[in-house]
C-alpha cells in the first residue's frame, strides 16, 4: 500500500509538471503572438490502415519515431526504439535475440528452445508481420518514412500476435518524379570495447517518368564488441557483430488509380558472442570454452496492389518470408557435475573423473570442463496474403473490410555436442556394459542422439494455418462525434512434431517423441468513441479484446523412478496426472481513455491516456524440479497505468519532446505455475519509464546546425514474480524459502547527445551515447545447482559509452 501511494504521488507530480510546462508554453506562445511558421510539423501516420491521417486525429495511443533523429544520434538498432516511446520494453541478449513487452504484460523470460512461446507485440514491415517471439530480425532503422508504435490491443487489424501492441516499420517508397540518392559513412569507438563502422547508401531511379521507379538501399556495418572472454575461448571484444542489409523496391503507377509496390528485403547478421558477462569476473567479462553468438539470414519478397475503385480502394498484400536463425551458447558450468568425483577416485586429464568439486569457484576447474556447444537452428517459411477494401472518407460511415491468410512452417534443430562426453563421463563406471560393439557408452547408439558425444538432440517441426475475416468501421455520428466498431473472426490450426534424444532427452534410453494437433477459432471485437471538442482537442475511450493462439507442449516423462519418477511427483503436486499435450489461446480486455491536444497555436501537443487491462487464461510456463517444463492456461493478470507525451516548440530553434509512463501490472490471484502470489508484480517491466529530449536547429553560415540531447529513465524490474521459491501443499501455493532465480535488474539512465552540421549536399556530425554509462545491466540470470562452476550471475550488458562520427552526402 505504501508503494502504491508513493507511486501515485510521483504520478501526480509528473502530471502537474506536464500541465505546468504546457501552460507556460502557451503563455509564451501567446505573448510572442506565434506565427504559423513556428508551429510544430504535423506528423502523419497510417496506423488505422485506411489512409494517411494526422497522429493528433488518431483515437488511440500511438507514437511516431523520427528516423532522421535516430540516424543523427547514431542509434539505429531495434532495441533503440524503447528510448523514444512510453510503455515499451525491449530486452536484447544479442542482435536478433530479443523480447518485446508493453504495458507490463509479461510472465517471464524467453526460452530459445520453446517454439510455442508466442509474441505479445507484433512487428510489421509495412503490411507484413515479421516478428517471432524472442527472435525478431534486427532491421536497421534506415530509409524509412517513420516507425509507428501502437500501444494496446490491435487484434482487429493486426491479428493474434498484437494483444499488447504493434510496431510498424513504414518504408520510404520509390519516387517516379526525380533521380536522387545519398551515401553515409560512420565510425565509432566503445569504452571497454572495439571500434565500429557503418556504410549506407540509397538511390532512387525513375525508369519511366511518373510511372515506374526503383529505390535501392544497402547497409554494411560492424558493431565492435565490448565483452572479453577469459575462458578457453580467450577472446577480447568477443561479441562483435557484422551486418549486411539491402532492399530493392519498385513502384509502378500505370494510371492515377492503380499503384503497384514490389520489394525484396535482405538481412544477414553474425554476432560472434552474446552481450553477457559474469558478475564474479568484473564488468564486461565472461568465461566460456567455446564460441557463442547468433546468426540471422532473412529474406522477404512482397507485392502490394492498390486500386482506386471510386467508392473504395482495393488493397492486396502478398508476402513470402524465409529465415534461418542460429543461436549458440556455451554453458559448461551446467554440466560440470557430470565430470566431478563422487566416490574418492583420482582425477585424470583423460579419464573420468576430471576433477574434484572445488570448495569455491576455480577458473582452472571451469576451464577443464569439456566445451558444451549449445546450438539451435530455426528455419522459417512464411506465406501471407491479405486483401482489404477501404471506403473513401466522404460519407457518414468510413469502413474497412478484409480477409487474411497465413501459412507458416517452422523447423527447429537443437543439438548439444560436448567433445569427449561419451568417454569422460560414462567410462562404464556408473553404467554398462551397453548394447554397442565395444560395450561402452555412445550417445548416438545408446540414447538416440544425432551424433556421438551429443548430450541432447532435438527436433520441433510446426505447420500453422490461420484465416481471418475482419472489419473496422467508423460512423461519423456528428461533425464532432465518431463511433468505431471493429471485429475479427479467426480460425487457427497447428500440427506439431517433436523428437528428443541424448542423455537429456531420454527415459530409460528411449528417445521421446510427440505428435500433437490443435485448432481454435473465435471473435475479437473493438469499440472506440472519440469526440472532437474543437479543432485542437480530442477525447476518446476504447474497449478492445486482444488474443494470441495456443500451442503444443514438449513432453514430460512419467514413471516411478529416476527423473520420470520425480516429474510424476512434481506434476501430481500441481494437480496433473500428465502434462497436457497442448495449451489454448489466452485473451485480454483492455479499457482506455485518452486525450490529444494542440495548444498555443500549434506549438504544443499534449497527449495522455489511462488504461486498465484484464488478462485471463494466461499462458504460463511451469518449470518442474525435474528440469522439464510445459505451458498451461493458468491465472489472471491485471495491468493499469497512465502514459503521457508532449512536444513543445519552445522557440523557433528549440523543441522539447518528452514522455512518461507509470505501470502497475500484478497477478490477480495466485498463479502456481509461475510461483506468483496474489498482488505480485509482473517480471521484466518497470513501474516507471520516462524520456526527455531537446532539439536545437539553427541556421549558421551557409548551413544549419542540429543539436540534440536526450535522457531515458527506466526503473528497476525483477526477473520473476516473487522472491520466494514455492511449492504446492494441500492444494495451496506455499513459500519454501528464498528463490534461487529471483533477481532485481537495476534502474537504467541513458544520456545521449549529438551535433550535426549540414551545408548544401553534405552533412557531418558527432554523437555520444550512454555518456554516463547509466544504462548497464539489462538482464540477470542466476546460477542455480551449477553455481560452484560459474563465476557469479549471467549479466546482460547494454553497450557502454560510445562516441562516433558520421558524414553524409546527397545527390
JSON list of N, CA, C and O in Angstrom, two decimals, residues 516-564:
[
{"chain": "A", "resi": 516, "resn": "UNK", "atom": "N", "xyz": [1.20, -33.77, -32.09]},
{"chain": "A", "resi": 516, "resn": "UNK", "atom": "CA", "xyz": [0.06, -33.07, -31.49]},
{"chain": "A", "resi": 516, "resn": "UNK", "atom": "C", "xyz": [-0.62, -32.22, -32.56]},
{"chain": "A", "resi": 516, "resn": "UNK", "atom": "O", "xyz": [0.01, -31.76, -33.52]},
{"chain": "A", "resi": 517, "resn": "UNK", "atom": "N", "xyz": [-1.91, -32.01, -32.38]},
{"chain": "A", "resi": 517, "resn": "UNK", "atom": "CA", "xyz": [-2.70, -31.15, -33.24]},
{"chain": "A", "resi": 517, "resn": "UNK", "atom": "C", "xyz": [-3.60, -30.29, -32.37]},
{"chain": "A", "resi": 517, "resn": "UNK", "atom": "O", "xyz": [-3.99, -30.68, -31.28]},
{"chain": "A", "resi": 518, "resn": "UNK", "atom": "N", "xyz": [-3.90, -29.11, -32.88]},
{"chain": "A", "resi": 518, "resn": "UNK", "atom": "CA", "xyz": [-4.86, -28.27, -32.16]},
{"chain": "A", "resi": 518, "resn": "UNK", "atom": "C", "xyz": [-5.53, -27.32, -33.14]},
{"chain": "A", "resi": 518, "resn": "UNK", "atom": "O", "xyz": [-5.00, -27.00, -34.20]},
{"chain": "A", "resi": 519, "resn": "UNK", "atom": "N", "xyz": [-6.72, -26.86, -32.75]},
{"chain": "A", "resi": 519, "resn": "UNK", "atom": "CA", "xyz": [-7.48, -25.88, -33.52]},
{"chain": "A", "resi": 519, "resn": "UNK", "atom": "C", "xyz": [-8.13, -24.90, -32.57]},
{"chain": "A", "resi": 519, "resn": "UNK", "atom": "O", "xyz": [-8.42, -25.22, -31.41]},
{"chain": "A", "resi": 520, "resn": "UNK", "atom": "N", "xyz": [-8.37, -23.70, -33.06]},
{"chain": "A", "resi": 520, "resn": "UNK", "atom": "CA", "xyz": [-9.11, -22.72, -32.28]},
{"chain": "A", "resi": 520, "resn": "UNK", "atom": "C", "xyz": [-9.73, -21.71, -33.23]},
{"chain": "A", "resi": 520, "resn": "UNK", "atom": "O", "xyz": [-9.25, -21.50, -34.35]},
{"chain": "A", "resi": 521, "resn": "UNK", "atom": "N", "xyz": [-10.82, -21.10, -32.78]},
{"chain": "A", "resi": 521, "resn": "UNK", "atom": "CA", "xyz": [-11.46, -20.04, -33.55]},
{"chain": "A", "resi": 521, "resn": "UNK", "atom": "C", "xyz": [-12.24, -19.16, -32.59]},
{"chain": "A", "resi": 521, "resn": "UNK", "atom": "O", "xyz": [-12.50, -19.54, -31.45]},
{"chain": "A", "resi": 522, "resn": "UNK", "atom": "N", "xyz": [-12.61, -17.99, -33.09]},
{"chain": "A", "resi": 522, "resn": "UNK", "atom": "CA", "xyz": [-13.35, -17.09, -32.23]},
{"chain": "A", "resi": 522, "resn": "UNK", "atom": "C", "xyz": [-13.45, -15.70, -32.83]},
{"chain": "A", "resi": 522, "resn": "UNK", "atom": "O", "xyz": [-13.07, -15.47, -33.98]},
{"chain": "A", "resi": 523, "resn": "UNK", "atom": "N", "xyz": [-13.95, -14.78, -32.01]},
{"chain": "A", "resi": 523, "resn": "UNK", "atom": "CA", "xyz": [-14.16, -13.40, -32.43]},
{"chain": "A", "resi": 523, "resn": "UNK", "atom": "C", "xyz": [-13.33, -12.46, -31.57]},
{"chain": "A", "resi": 523, "resn": "UNK", "atom": "O", "xyz": [-13.12, -12.71, -30.38]},
{"chain": "A", "resi": 524, "resn": "UNK", "atom": "N", "xyz": [-12.91, -11.37, -32.18]},
{"chain": "A", "resi": 524, "resn": "UNK", "atom": "CA", "xyz": [-12.09, -10.39, -31.48]},
{"chain": "A", "resi": 524, "resn": "UNK", "atom": "C", "xyz": [-12.66, -8.99, -31.78]},
{"chain": "A", "resi": 524, "resn": "UNK", "atom": "O", "xyz": [-12.46, -8.45, -32.87]},
{"chain": "A", "resi": 525, "resn": "UNK", "atom": "N", "xyz": [-13.39, -8.38, -30.84]},
{"chain": "A", "resi": 525, "resn": "UNK", "atom": "CA", "xyz": [-14.03, -7.09, -31.10]},
{"chain": "A", "resi": 525, "resn": "UNK", "atom": "C", "xyz": [-13.23, -5.89, -30.59]},
{"chain": "A", "resi": 525, "resn": "UNK", "atom": "O", "xyz": [-12.31, -6.02, -29.77]},
{"chain": "A", "resi": 526, "resn": "UNK", "atom": "N", "xyz": [-13.63, -4.72, -31.07]},
{"chain": "A", "resi": 526, "resn": "UNK", "atom": "CA", "xyz": [-13.04, -3.45, -30.65]},
{"chain": "A", "resi": 526, "resn": "UNK", "atom": "C", "xyz": [-14.12, -2.37, -30.74]},
{"chain": "A", "resi": 526, "resn": "UNK", "atom": "O", "xyz": [-14.87, -2.31, -31.71]},
{"chain": "A", "resi": 527, "resn": "UNK", "atom": "N", "xyz": [-14.20, -1.52, -29.69]},
{"chain": "A", "resi": 527, "resn": "UNK", "atom": "CA", "xyz": [-15.16, -0.43, -29.67]},
{"chain": "A", "resi": 527, "resn": "UNK", "atom": "C", "xyz": [-14.41, 0.86, -29.30]},
{"chain": "A", "resi": 527, "resn": "UNK", "atom": "O", "xyz": [-13.62, 0.88, -28.34]},
{"chain": "A", "resi": 528, "resn": "UNK", "atom": "N", "xyz": [-14.68, 1.92, -30.05]},
{"chain": "A", "resi": 528, "resn": "UNK", "atom": "CA", "xyz": [-13.97, 3.19, -29.82]},
{"chain": "A", "resi": 528, "resn": "UNK", "atom": "C", "xyz": [-14.93, 4.34, -30.06]},
{"chain": "A", "resi": 528, "resn": "UNK", "atom": "O", "xyz": [-15.66, 4.36, -31.06]},
{"chain": "A", "resi": 529, "resn": "UNK", "atom": "N", "xyz": [-14.92, 5.30, -29.15]},
{"chain": "A", "resi": 529, "resn": "UNK", "atom": "CA", "xyz": [-15.71, 6.53, -29.29]},
{"chain": "A", "resi": 529, "resn": "UNK", "atom": "C", "xyz": [-14.77, 7.71, -29.12]},
{"chain": "A", "resi": 529, "resn": "UNK", "atom": "O", "xyz": [-14.00, 7.76, -28.14]},
{"chain": "A", "resi": 530, "resn": "UNK", "atom": "N", "xyz": [-14.80, 8.65, -30.07]},
{"chain": "A", "resi": 530, "resn": "UNK", "atom": "CA", "xyz": [-13.97, 9.84, -29.96]},
{"chain": "A", "resi": 530, "resn": "UNK", "atom": "C", "xyz": [-14.83, 11.08, -30.17]},
{"chain": "A", "resi": 530, "resn": "UNK", "atom": "O", "xyz": [-15.78, 11.07, -30.96]},
{"chain": "A", "resi": 531, "resn": "UNK", "atom": "N", "xyz": [-14.46, 12.15, -29.46]},
{"chain": "A", "resi": 531, "resn": "UNK", "atom": "CA", "xyz": [-15.22, 13.39, -29.54]},
{"chain": "A", "resi": 531, "resn": "UNK", "atom": "C", "xyz": [-14.24, 14.55, -29.71]},
{"chain": "A", "resi": 531, "resn": "UNK", "atom": "O", "xyz": [-13.32, 14.72, -28.92]},
{"chain": "A", "resi": 532, "resn": "UNK", "atom": "N", "xyz": [-14.45, 15.31, -30.79]},
{"chain": "A", "resi": 532, "resn": "UNK", "atom": "CA", "xyz": [-13.61, 16.47, -31.08]},
{"chain": "A", "resi": 532, "resn": "UNK", "atom": "C", "xyz": [-14.24, 17.69, -30.41]},
{"chain": "A", "resi": 532, "resn": "UNK", "atom": "O", "xyz": [-15.21, 18.27, -30.93]},
{"chain": "A", "resi": 533, "resn": "UNK", "atom": "N", "xyz": [-13.71, 18.06, -29.27]},
{"chain": "A", "resi": 533, "resn": "UNK", "atom": "CA", "xyz": [-14.23, 19.21, -28.56]},
{"chain": "A", "resi": 533, "resn": "UNK", "atom": "C", "xyz": [-14.11, 20.45, -29.43]},
{"chain": "A", "resi": 533, "resn": "UNK", "atom": "O", "xyz": [-15.03, 21.27, -29.53]},
{"chain": "A", "resi": 534, "resn": "UNK", "atom": "N", "xyz": [-12.97, 20.58, -30.10]},
{"chain": "A", "resi": 534, "resn": "UNK", "atom": "CA", "xyz": [-12.75, 21.62, -31.11]},
{"chain": "A", "resi": 534, "resn": "UNK", "atom": "C", "xyz": [-11.65, 21.11, -32.04]},
{"chain": "A", "resi": 534, "resn": "UNK", "atom": "O", "xyz": [-11.26, 19.94, -31.96]},
{"chain": "A", "resi": 535, "resn": "UNK", "atom": "N", "xyz": [-11.16, 21.97, -32.91]},
{"chain": "A", "resi": 535, "resn": "UNK", "atom": "CA", "xyz": [-10.16, 21.54, -33.88]},
{"chain": "A", "resi": 535, "resn": "UNK", "atom": "C", "xyz": [-8.84, 21.11, -33.23]},
{"chain": "A", "resi": 535, "resn": "UNK", "atom": "O", "xyz": [-8.04, 20.41, -33.85]},
{"chain": "A", "resi": 536, "resn": "UNK", "atom": "N", "xyz": [-8.63, 21.51, -31.97]},
{"chain": "A", "resi": 536, "resn": "UNK", "atom": "CA", "xyz": [-7.35, 21.25, -31.31]},
{"chain": "A", "resi": 536, "resn": "UNK", "atom": "C", "xyz": [-7.44, 20.30, -30.12]},
{"chain": "A", "resi": 536, "resn": "UNK", "atom": "O", "xyz": [-6.42, 20.04, -29.47]},
{"chain": "A", "resi": 537, "resn": "UNK", "atom": "N", "xyz": [-8.60, 19.77, -29.84]},
{"chain": "A", "resi": 537, "resn": "UNK", "atom": "CA", "xyz": [-8.74, 18.89, -28.68]},
{"chain": "A", "resi": 537, "resn": "UNK", "atom": "C", "xyz": [-9.69, 17.74, -29.01]},
{"chain": "A", "resi": 537, "resn": "UNK", "atom": "O", "xyz": [-10.82, 17.96, -29.44]},
{"chain": "A", "resi": 538, "resn": "UNK", "atom": "N", "xyz": [-9.20, 16.51, -28.80]},
{"chain": "A", "resi": 538, "resn": "UNK", "atom": "CA", "xyz": [-10.00, 15.32, -28.97]},
{"chain": "A", "resi": 538, "resn": "UNK", "atom": "C", "xyz": [-9.88, 14.46, -27.72]},
{"chain": "A", "resi": 538, "resn": "UNK", "atom": "O", "xyz": [-8.81, 14.31, -27.16]},
{"chain": "A", "resi": 539, "resn": "UNK", "atom": "N", "xyz": [-11.01, 13.88, -27.30]},
{"chain": "A", "resi": 539, "resn": "UNK", "atom": "CA", "xyz": [-11.02, 12.91, -26.21]},
{"chain": "A", "resi": 539, "resn": "UNK", "atom": "C", "xyz": [-11.58, 11.60, -26.76]},
{"chain": "A", "resi": 539, "resn": "UNK", "atom": "O", "xyz": [-12.39, 11.61, -27.71]},
{"chain": "A", "resi": 540, "resn": "UNK", "atom": "N", "xyz": [-11.15, 10.47, -26.19]},
{"chain": "A", "resi": 540, "resn": "UNK", "atom": "CA", "xyz": [-11.61, 9.19, -26.71]},
{"chain": "A", "resi": 540, "resn": "UNK", "atom": "C", "xyz": [-11.65, 8.15, -25.60]},
{"chain": "A", "resi": 540, "resn": "UNK", "atom": "O", "xyz": [-11.00, 8.28, -24.55]},
{"chain": "A", "resi": 541, "resn": "UNK", "atom": "N", "xyz": [-12.42, 7.10, -25.87]},
{"chain": "A", "resi": 541, "resn": "UNK", "atom": "CA", "xyz": [-12.49, 5.95, -24.97]},
{"chain": "A", "resi": 541, "resn": "UNK", "atom": "C", "xyz": [-12.54, 4.70, -25.83]},
{"chain": "A", "resi": 541, "resn": "UNK", "atom": "O", "xyz": [-13.15, 4.70, -26.91]},
{"chain": "A", "resi": 542, "resn": "UNK", "atom": "N", "xyz": [-11.90, 3.63, -25.35]},
{"chain": "A", "resi": 542, "resn": "UNK", "atom": "CA", "xyz": [-11.83, 2.41, -26.15]},
{"chain": "A", "resi": 542, "resn": "UNK", "atom": "C", "xyz": [-11.92, 1.19, -25.27]},
{"chain": "A", "resi": 542, "resn": "UNK", "atom": "O", "xyz": [-11.38, 1.15, -24.16]},
{"chain": "A", "resi": 543, "resn": "UNK", "atom": "N", "xyz": [-12.59, 0.17, -25.78]},
{"chain": "A", "resi": 543, "resn": "UNK", "atom": "CA", "xyz": [-12.58, -1.17, -25.19]},
{"chain": "A", "resi": 543, "resn": "UNK", "atom": "C", "xyz": [-12.21, -2.13, -26.31]},
{"chain": "A", "resi": 543, "resn": "UNK", "atom": "O", "xyz": [-12.86, -2.15, -27.36]},
{"chain": "A", "resi": 544, "resn": "UNK", "atom": "N", "xyz": [-11.15, -2.91, -26.11]},
{"chain": "A", "resi": 544, "resn": "UNK", "atom": "CA", "xyz": [-10.66, -3.80, -27.17]},
{"chain": "A", "resi": 544, "resn": "UNK", "atom": "C", "xyz": [-10.22, -5.12, -26.58]},
{"chain": "A", "resi": 544, "resn": "UNK", "atom": "O", "xyz": [-9.67, -5.18, -25.48]},
{"chain": "A", "resi": 545, "resn": "UNK", "atom": "N", "xyz": [-10.47, -6.17, -27.34]},
{"chain": "A", "resi": 545, "resn": "UNK", "atom": "CA", "xyz": [-10.05, -7.50, -26.93]},
{"chain": "A", "resi": 545, "resn": "UNK", "atom": "C", "xyz": [-8.79, -7.88, -27.67]},
{"chain": "A", "resi": 545, "resn": "UNK", "atom": "O", "xyz": [-8.66, -7.63, -28.87]},
{"chain": "A", "resi": 546, "resn": "UNK", "atom": "N", "xyz": [-7.84, -8.47, -26.97]},
{"chain": "A", "resi": 546, "resn": "UNK", "atom": "CA", "xyz": [-6.64, -8.98, -27.58]},
{"chain": "A", "resi": 546, "resn": "UNK", "atom": "C", "xyz": [-6.54, -10.49, -27.37]},
{"chain": "A", "resi": 546, "resn": "UNK", "atom": "O", "xyz": [-7.09, -11.02, -26.40]},
{"chain": "A", "resi": 547, "resn": "UNK", "atom": "N", "xyz": [-5.87, -11.18, -28.27]},
{"chain": "A", "resi": 547, "resn": "UNK", "atom": "CA", "xyz": [-5.76, -12.63, -28.15]},
{"chain": "A", "resi": 547, "resn": "UNK", "atom": "C", "xyz": [-4.47, -13.09, -28.80]},
{"chain": "A", "resi": 547, "resn": "UNK", "atom": "O", "xyz": [-3.84, -12.37, -29.58]},
{"chain": "A", "resi": 548, "resn": "UNK", "atom": "N", "xyz": [-4.06, -14.30, -28.46]},
{"chain": "A", "resi": 548, "resn": "UNK", "atom": "CA", "xyz": [-2.98, -14.99, -29.18]},
{"chain": "A", "resi": 548, "resn": "UNK", "atom": "C", "xyz": [-3.31, -16.48, -29.18]},
{"chain": "A", "resi": 548, "resn": "UNK", "atom": "O", "xyz": [-4.03, -16.98, -28.31]},
{"chain": "A", "resi": 549, "resn": "UNK", "atom": "N", "xyz": [-2.77, -17.16, -30.17]},
{"chain": "A", "resi": 549, "resn": "UNK", "atom": "CA", "xyz": [-3.08, -18.58, -30.34]},
{"chain": "A", "resi": 549, "resn": "UNK", "atom": "C", "xyz": [-2.39, -19.43, -29.28]},
{"chain": "A", "resi": 549, "resn": "UNK", "atom": "O", "xyz": [-1.42, -19.01, -28.64]},
{"chain": "A", "resi": 550, "resn": "UNK", "atom": "N", "xyz": [-2.87, -20.65, -29.13]},
{"chain": "A", "resi": 550, "resn": "UNK", "atom": "CA", "xyz": [-2.23, -21.62, -28.26]},
{"chain": "A", "resi": 550, "resn": "UNK", "atom": "C", "xyz": [-1.11, -22.33, -28.97]},
{"chain": "A", "resi": 550, "resn": "UNK", "atom": "O", "xyz": [-0.61, -21.90, -30.01]},
{"chain": "A", "resi": 551, "resn": "UNK", "atom": "N", "xyz": [-0.69, -23.47, -28.42]},
{"chain": "A", "resi": 551, "resn": "UNK", "atom": "CA", "xyz": [0.42, -24.19, -29.00]},
{"chain": "A", "resi": 551, "resn": "UNK", "atom": "C", "xyz": [0.55, -25.59, -28.42]},
{"chain": "A", "resi": 551, "resn": "UNK", "atom": "O", "xyz": [-0.32, -26.05, -27.66]},
{"chain": "A", "resi": 552, "resn": "UNK", "atom": "N", "xyz": [1.64, -26.26, -28.78]},
{"chain": "A", "resi": 552, "resn": "UNK", "atom": "CA", "xyz": [1.90, -27.62, -28.32]},
{"chain": "A", "resi": 552, "resn": "UNK", "atom": "C", "xyz": [3.02, -27.60, -27.27]},
{"chain": "A", "resi": 552, "resn": "UNK", "atom": "O", "xyz": [3.91, -26.75, -27.31]},
{"chain": "A", "resi": 553, "resn": "UNK", "atom": "N", "xyz": [2.96, -28.55, -26.35]},
{"chain": "A", "resi": 553, "resn": "UNK", "atom": "CA", "xyz": [3.95, -28.66, -25.29]},
{"chain": "A", "resi": 553, "resn": "UNK", "atom": "C", "xyz": [4.99, -29.73, -25.58]},
{"chain": "A", "resi": 553, "resn": "UNK", "atom": "O", "xyz": [4.70, -30.74, -26.23]},
{"chain": "A", "resi": 554, "resn": "UNK", "atom": "N", "xyz": [6.20, -29.50, -25.10]},
{"chain": "A", "resi": 554, "resn": "UNK", "atom": "CA", "xyz": [7.19, -30.55, -25.10]},
{"chain": "A", "resi": 554, "resn": "UNK", "atom": "C", "xyz": [6.80, -31.60, -24.06]},
{"chain": "A", "resi": 554, "resn": "UNK", "atom": "O", "xyz": [6.24, -31.26, -23.01]},
{"chain": "A", "resi": 555, "resn": "UNK", "atom": "N", "xyz": [7.03, -32.89, -24.31]},
{"chain": "A", "resi": 555, "resn": "UNK", "atom": "CA", "xyz": [6.56, -33.94, -23.39]},
{"chain": "A", "resi": 555, "resn": "UNK", "atom": "C", "xyz": [7.32, -33.93, -22.07]},
{"chain": "A", "resi": 555, "resn": "UNK", "atom": "O", "xyz": [8.48, -33.54, -22.00]},
{"chain": "A", "resi": 556, "resn": "UNK", "atom": "N", "xyz": [6.64, -34.37, -21.04]},
{"chain": "A", "resi": 556, "resn": "UNK", "atom": "CA", "xyz": [7.22, -34.57, -19.71]},
{"chain": "A", "resi": 556, "resn": "UNK", "atom": "C", "xyz": [7.14, -36.06, -19.39]},
{"chain": "A", "resi": 556, "resn": "UNK", "atom": "O", "xyz": [6.06, -36.64, -19.42]},
{"chain": "A", "resi": 557, "resn": "UNK", "atom": "N", "xyz": [8.28, -36.70, -19.08]},
{"chain": "A", "resi": 557, "resn": "UNK", "atom": "CA", "xyz": [8.27, -38.16, -18.88]},
{"chain": "A", "resi": 557, "resn": "UNK", "atom": "C", "xyz": [7.55, -38.54, -17.58]},
{"chain": "A", "resi": 557, "resn": "UNK", "atom": "O", "xyz": [7.58, -37.81, -16.59]},
{"chain": "A", "resi": 558, "resn": "UNK", "atom": "N", "xyz": [6.92, -39.70, -17.63]},
{"chain": "A", "resi": 558, "resn": "UNK", "atom": "CA", "xyz": [6.22, -40.25, -16.46]},
{"chain": "A", "resi": 558, "resn": "UNK", "atom": "C", "xyz": [6.83, -41.59, -16.07]},
{"chain": "A", "resi": 558, "resn": "UNK", "atom": "O", "xyz": [7.27, -42.36, -16.93]},
{"chain": "A", "resi": 559, "resn": "UNK", "atom": "N", "xyz": [6.89, -41.88, -14.77]},
{"chain": "A", "resi": 559, "resn": "UNK", "atom": "CA", "xyz": [7.45, -43.14, -14.31]},
{"chain": "A", "resi": 559, "resn": "UNK", "atom": "C", "xyz": [7.45, -43.22, -12.80]},
{"chain": "A", "resi": 559, "resn": "UNK", "atom": "O", "xyz": [6.86, -42.37, -12.11]},
{"chain": "A", "resi": 560, "resn": "UNK", "atom": "N", "xyz": [8.14, -44.22, -12.28]},
{"chain": "A", "resi": 560, "resn": "UNK", "atom": "CA", "xyz": [8.19, -44.43, -10.82]},
{"chain": "A", "resi": 560, "resn": "UNK", "atom": "C", "xyz": [9.57, -44.20, -10.24]},
{"chain": "A", "resi": 560, "resn": "UNK", "atom": "O", "xyz": [9.72, -44.10, -9.03]},
{"chain": "A", "resi": 561, "resn": "UNK", "atom": "N", "xyz": [10.60, -44.17, -11.08]},
{"chain": "A", "resi": 561, "resn": "UNK", "atom": "CA", "xyz": [11.96, -44.00, -10.59]},
{"chain": "A", "resi": 561, "resn": "UNK", "atom": "C", "xyz": [12.68, -42.92, -11.39]},
{"chain": "A", "resi": 561, "resn": "UNK", "atom": "O", "xyz": [12.25, -42.54, -12.48]},
{"chain": "A", "resi": 562, "resn": "UNK", "atom": "N", "xyz": [13.82, -42.47, -10.86]},
{"chain": "A", "resi": 562, "resn": "UNK", "atom": "CA", "xyz": [14.68, -41.54, -11.57]},
{"chain": "A", "resi": 562, "resn": "UNK", "atom": "C", "xyz": [13.98, -40.23, -11.91]},
{"chain": "A", "resi": 562, "resn": "UNK", "atom": "O", "xyz": [13.09, -39.76, -11.19]},
{"chain": "A", "resi": 563, "resn": "UNK", "atom": "N", "xyz": [14.40, -39.64, -13.04]},
{"chain": "A", "resi": 563, "resn": "UNK", "atom": "CA", "xyz": [13.85, -38.36, -13.48]},
{"chain": "A", "resi": 563, "resn": "UNK", "atom": "C", "xyz": [12.36, -38.48, -13.73]},
{"chain": "A", "resi": 563, "resn": "UNK", "atom": "O", "xyz": [11.58, -37.59, -13.36]},
{"chain": "A", "resi": 564, "resn": "UNK", "atom": "N", "xyz": [11.92, -39.58, -14.38]},
{"chain": "A", "resi": 564, "resn": "UNK", "atom": "CA", "xyz": [10.50, -39.78, -14.65]},
{"chain": "A", "resi": 564, "resn": "UNK", "atom": "C", "xyz": [9.68, -39.83, -13.37]},
{"chain": "A", "resi": 564, "resn": "UNK", "atom": "O", "xyz": [8.58, -39.26, -13.29]}
]
